[in-house]
Each structure stands twice: as C-alpha cells, then as structure tokens.
Short mmCIF file of C-alpha atoms in Angstrom, two decimals:
data_model
loop_
_atom_site.label_atom_id
_atom_site.label_comp_id
_atom_site.label_asym_id
_atom_site.label_seq_id
_atom_site.Cartn_x
_atom_site.Cartn_y
_atom_site.Cartn_z
CA MET A 485 95.42 82.11 110.90
CA ARG A 486 92.03 83.04 111.84
CA VAL A 487 91.65 85.97 114.01
CA GLU A 488 90.13 85.02 117.54
CA SER A 489 90.39 88.75 119.04
CA LEU A 490 90.72 92.42 117.71
CA ASP A 491 91.67 94.14 120.95
CA PRO A 492 93.88 96.72 121.56
CA THR A 493 96.81 94.50 122.57
CA THR A 494 96.41 91.58 120.54
CA LEU A 495 96.83 94.08 117.21
CA LEU A 496 99.45 95.75 118.35
CA ASN A 497 101.04 92.84 119.27
CA ALA A 498 100.38 91.04 115.65
CA TYR A 499 102.33 94.22 114.78
CA ALA A 500 105.70 94.47 116.39
CA GLN A 501 105.60 90.30 115.12
CA GLY A 502 105.27 91.86 111.45
CA ALA A 503 101.36 90.57 111.08
CA PHE A 504 97.90 92.21 110.12
CA PRO A 505 94.62 91.09 110.16
CA MET A 506 92.13 91.23 106.76
CA THR A 507 88.75 90.27 106.36
CA ASP A 508 88.61 87.54 103.25
CA PRO A 509 85.82 87.56 101.19
CA ASP A 510 84.15 84.56 103.16
CA GLY A 511 83.70 87.47 105.32
CA VAL A 512 86.21 85.71 107.72
CA THR A 513 89.14 87.94 109.34
CA ARG A 514 93.03 86.33 108.75
CA TRP A 515 96.35 87.27 110.05
CA TYR A 516 98.22 87.41 107.38
CA SER A 517 102.03 88.70 106.51
CA ALA A 518 104.30 88.83 103.64
CA ASP A 519 107.86 87.38 102.03
CA PRO A 520 108.76 89.89 100.85
CA ARG A 521 107.51 92.75 102.22
CA GLY A 522 107.10 96.12 101.14
CA THR A 523 108.03 99.03 102.75
CA LEU A 524 108.79 102.44 101.59
CA PRO A 525 112.23 104.43 102.73
CA LEU A 526 111.47 107.42 104.18
CA ASP A 527 114.82 108.68 102.89
CA GLN A 528 114.39 107.52 99.61
CA PHE A 529 110.66 108.81 98.77
CA HIS A 530 110.37 110.16 95.36
CA ALA A 531 107.82 112.74 94.89
CA PRO A 532 107.37 113.64 91.32
CA HIS A 533 107.66 117.30 90.06
CA THR A 534 103.94 117.61 89.00
CA LEU A 535 102.86 116.58 92.80
CA ARG A 536 105.03 118.83 94.34
CA GLN A 537 103.90 121.18 92.94
CA LEU A 538 100.64 120.54 93.41
CA VAL A 539 101.78 120.30 97.39
CA LYS A 540 102.95 124.08 97.15
CA GLN A 541 99.60 125.25 94.95
CA LYS A 542 97.54 124.43 98.52
CA ARG A 543 94.81 122.75 96.76
CA PHE A 544 94.24 120.65 99.35
CA GLU A 545 93.88 121.30 103.08
CA ILE A 546 95.72 118.45 105.53
CA ARG A 547 94.07 117.38 108.62
CA ILE A 548 95.57 114.62 111.56
CA ASN A 549 93.02 112.65 112.81
CA HIS A 550 90.68 115.27 112.38
CA ASN A 551 88.06 112.36 111.51
CA PHE A 552 89.52 109.09 111.58
CA ARG A 553 86.21 107.10 111.62
CA ALA A 554 85.08 108.90 108.40
CA CYS A 555 88.09 108.26 106.29
CA MET A 556 89.01 104.71 107.24
CA THR A 557 85.11 104.35 106.30
CA ALA A 558 85.81 105.99 102.99
CA CYS A 559 88.93 103.01 102.67
CA MET A 560 86.40 100.25 103.45
CA THR A 561 84.00 101.55 100.53
CA ALA A 562 86.03 102.89 98.14
CA LYS A 563 85.31 100.86 94.73
CA ARG A 564 88.21 97.48 94.91
CA ASP A 565 89.16 94.31 93.17
CA TYR A 566 88.77 92.30 96.09
CA ALA A 567 86.33 89.85 95.39
CA ASN A 568 83.59 92.44 94.54
CA GLY A 569 84.18 93.55 98.35
CA SER A 570 86.90 94.77 100.69
CA TRP A 571 88.82 93.82 103.38
CA ILE A 572 88.00 96.32 105.39
CA SER A 573 85.07 94.15 107.66
CA ASN A 574 82.93 96.48 110.36
CA ASP A 575 84.21 94.45 112.62
CA LEU A 576 87.91 96.23 111.54
CA LEU A 577 86.31 99.69 111.61
CA GLU A 578 85.45 99.28 114.95
CA ALA A 579 88.80 97.26 116.21
CA TYR A 580 90.75 100.39 114.73
CA CYS A 581 88.15 103.17 116.34
CA ARG A 582 89.60 101.90 119.15
CA LEU A 583 93.40 102.18 118.65
CA HIS A 584 92.91 105.58 117.51
CA GLU A 585 90.98 106.45 120.79
CA MET A 586 94.39 105.07 122.33
CA GLY A 587 96.56 106.92 119.91
CA HIS A 588 97.47 104.66 117.90
CA ALA A 589 95.77 104.55 114.67
CA HIS A 590 95.91 107.99 112.63
CA SER A 591 94.61 109.16 109.81
CA VAL A 592 96.09 111.28 107.38
CA GLU A 593 93.60 113.25 105.64
CA ALA A 594 93.15 115.76 102.31
CA TRP A 595 90.43 117.83 102.50
CA ARG A 596 89.45 120.34 99.78
CA ASN A 597 85.97 123.13 100.51
CA ASN A 598 85.14 121.78 104.06
CA GLN A 599 85.25 117.96 102.27
CA LEU A 600 87.20 115.22 102.42
CA ALA A 601 88.85 114.52 99.37
CA GLY A 602 91.07 111.72 100.14
CA GLY A 603 93.33 110.33 102.60
CA LEU A 604 95.05 106.98 104.69
CA TYR A 605 95.74 105.04 107.63
CA GLY A 606 97.76 103.38 109.69
CA VAL A 607 99.06 102.31 112.91
CA SER A 608 102.24 103.86 114.97
CA LEU A 609 103.85 101.61 117.58
CA GLY A 610 107.52 102.72 118.19
CA GLY A 611 109.36 104.36 115.20
CA ALA A 612 107.24 101.90 113.42
CA PHE A 613 104.25 103.55 111.07
CA PHE A 614 102.02 100.39 109.15
CA GLY A 615 100.11 102.12 106.19
CA GLU A 616 97.33 100.13 105.74
CA SER A 617 95.02 101.56 103.00
CA MET A 618 94.56 104.94 100.95
CA PHE A 619 91.40 106.84 99.13
CA HIS A 620 90.55 109.25 97.04
CA THR A 621 87.59 111.22 95.59
CA GLN A 622 89.54 114.28 93.92
CA ARG A 623 92.10 113.66 92.31
CA ASP A 624 95.85 113.73 93.37
CA ALA A 625 94.08 113.54 96.93
CA SER A 626 95.47 110.76 98.41
CA LYS A 627 99.15 111.34 96.92
CA VAL A 628 99.15 114.73 98.66
CA ALA A 629 97.82 112.64 102.01
CA LEU A 630 101.02 110.82 101.66
CA VAL A 631 103.68 113.74 101.37
CA ALA A 632 102.29 114.55 104.43
CA LEU A 633 102.36 111.74 105.95
CA ILE A 634 106.36 111.47 104.86
CA GLU A 635 107.16 114.64 105.72
CA ARG A 636 105.11 113.81 109.51
CA LEU A 637 107.31 110.51 109.44
CA ARG A 638 110.62 111.92 109.23
CA GLU A 639 109.76 115.48 111.25
CA ARG A 640 109.22 112.20 114.70
CA LYS A 641 112.08 110.42 113.83
CA PHE A 642 110.54 107.22 112.35
CA ALA A 643 112.08 104.68 110.94
CA LEU A 644 109.76 102.70 109.02
CA LEU A 645 106.93 103.19 106.73
CA ASP A 646 105.20 99.42 106.14
CA THR A 647 103.31 99.17 102.81
CA GLN A 648 103.22 95.44 103.41
CA ALA A 649 103.21 94.97 99.59
CA VAL A 650 104.90 96.50 96.76
CA THR A 651 101.76 98.30 94.09
CA SER A 652 102.66 99.81 91.04
CA HIS A 653 101.53 102.84 92.54
CA LEU A 654 104.14 102.65 95.32
CA ALA A 655 106.91 101.50 93.89
CA ARG A 656 106.33 105.32 91.79
CA PHE A 657 107.70 106.66 95.01
CA GLY A 658 110.11 104.69 95.80
CA CYS A 659 108.41 101.70 97.92
CA VAL A 660 111.40 98.57 97.64
CA GLU A 661 110.42 94.91 98.53
CA MET A 662 112.41 93.11 101.40
CA PRO A 663 113.15 89.80 102.73
CA ALA A 664 110.71 89.05 105.75
CA LYS A 665 114.33 87.96 107.42
CA GLU A 666 115.51 91.38 106.92
CA TYR A 667 112.18 93.39 107.86
CA LEU A 668 111.53 91.76 111.36
CA LEU A 669 114.88 93.16 112.28
CA ARG A 670 114.41 96.62 110.85
CA LEU A 671 111.56 96.33 112.78
CA ALA A 672 112.95 95.60 115.75
CA GLU A 673 114.72 98.34 115.74
CA ALA A 674 112.39 101.01 114.95
CA LEU A 675 110.31 99.21 118.07
CA GLN A 676 112.88 100.61 120.23
CA ARG A 677 112.75 103.82 119.38
CA GLU A 678 109.95 106.28 121.71
CA CYS A 679 107.86 108.19 118.45
CA ARG A 680 104.80 109.92 118.80
CA PHE A 681 102.63 110.42 115.82
CA ASP A 682 100.44 113.19 116.85
#
C-alpha cells in the first residue's frame, strides 16, 4: 500500500502495527510487512570468537547517535542489489531524521581514525527496536556496531530486536524467523515496556 504520509506519528503507528516503509525502484514508497518475520533474540545472540576478539581490541570507537544523518546516508548510498538503487529515498532520510530529533530513531556508529567506518540505524518504540539498515566501509565495522547494539538493548531491558527478514549474514548471529501472528504478539508485549535507547 502506498505511503501517503511520512510524518512521525504515522511512522510510529505503522511500526506499532508491524509495518515499515520502503521506497520501490519506481520511486514510490509503500508499506510492507513480512510473514515470516525476522527477529534476533537478544538472549540467543551469537558472536563468533574472532568477532569477540575484535571487539576487545577496540579497533573501532563506538559512538551512539553521533551523526545519525551521516550513518543513514551511508546506508542509503552503500552498494545494493536493489534494481541498481536503494530502498532508502531522500524522503525517507528526512523522515527518519525527524524521528531521530524526537528520540525514536538511533544510530550505532563504528569510527576509526575519526572516520565513520560502519554502523547501523533503526527505530525504538517501547521495548522494541526495529533494525533498518547497516553499512561498512572497513571490514567488520558493521559487525562491531551490531555487537554494541545488542549490548545496549540488553542493558536497557529491550524485549524485541526486529530485523524484518533473515539474511545469511544475520543468521550467523542467531537471527530467526517467526510467523507474523507470533511476531505481533511479541511486539505488543514489547511495546508495553518503557525503555530508553539513549
């Protein structure tokens, strides 16, 4: 279904119902859902030994919400196999920047030598975090950002990390699929929590 408005209230209401926006190759932004739905159980997250060692080495500096726009823009411009484009349009960029200003959209950024090397962004609502996209320009930077995200969500008692779909990359960390009906029940429970990401 075509998105008629990207104002913050509309976006947050959509997320609360399990929907998310994507801009299609024809330039039209539409609402989507997924069945089955990808989630990354916070208590089952698995970081390979090499990644745990990399985190300990502190090769990357993790910054939270340091430059949300730059992080999302990097996700938008990263090379993607999506009809030679990105599902993130300029309109979506501006909409999520507004959500960020309101405290609902966040970035976890991996910096090295004062350069943004990788990261991810998503939306927080209650005890749910909706992961939207990630990127890297240096090897393993986005993986380190993912570890930092998991740690932060655990510390702040979040209940749900939504990945929309399961990719081979995320499956290595414990990402699983669940029926949409079960997802919506878990989402409703997570939304009852009062969690703060920042």
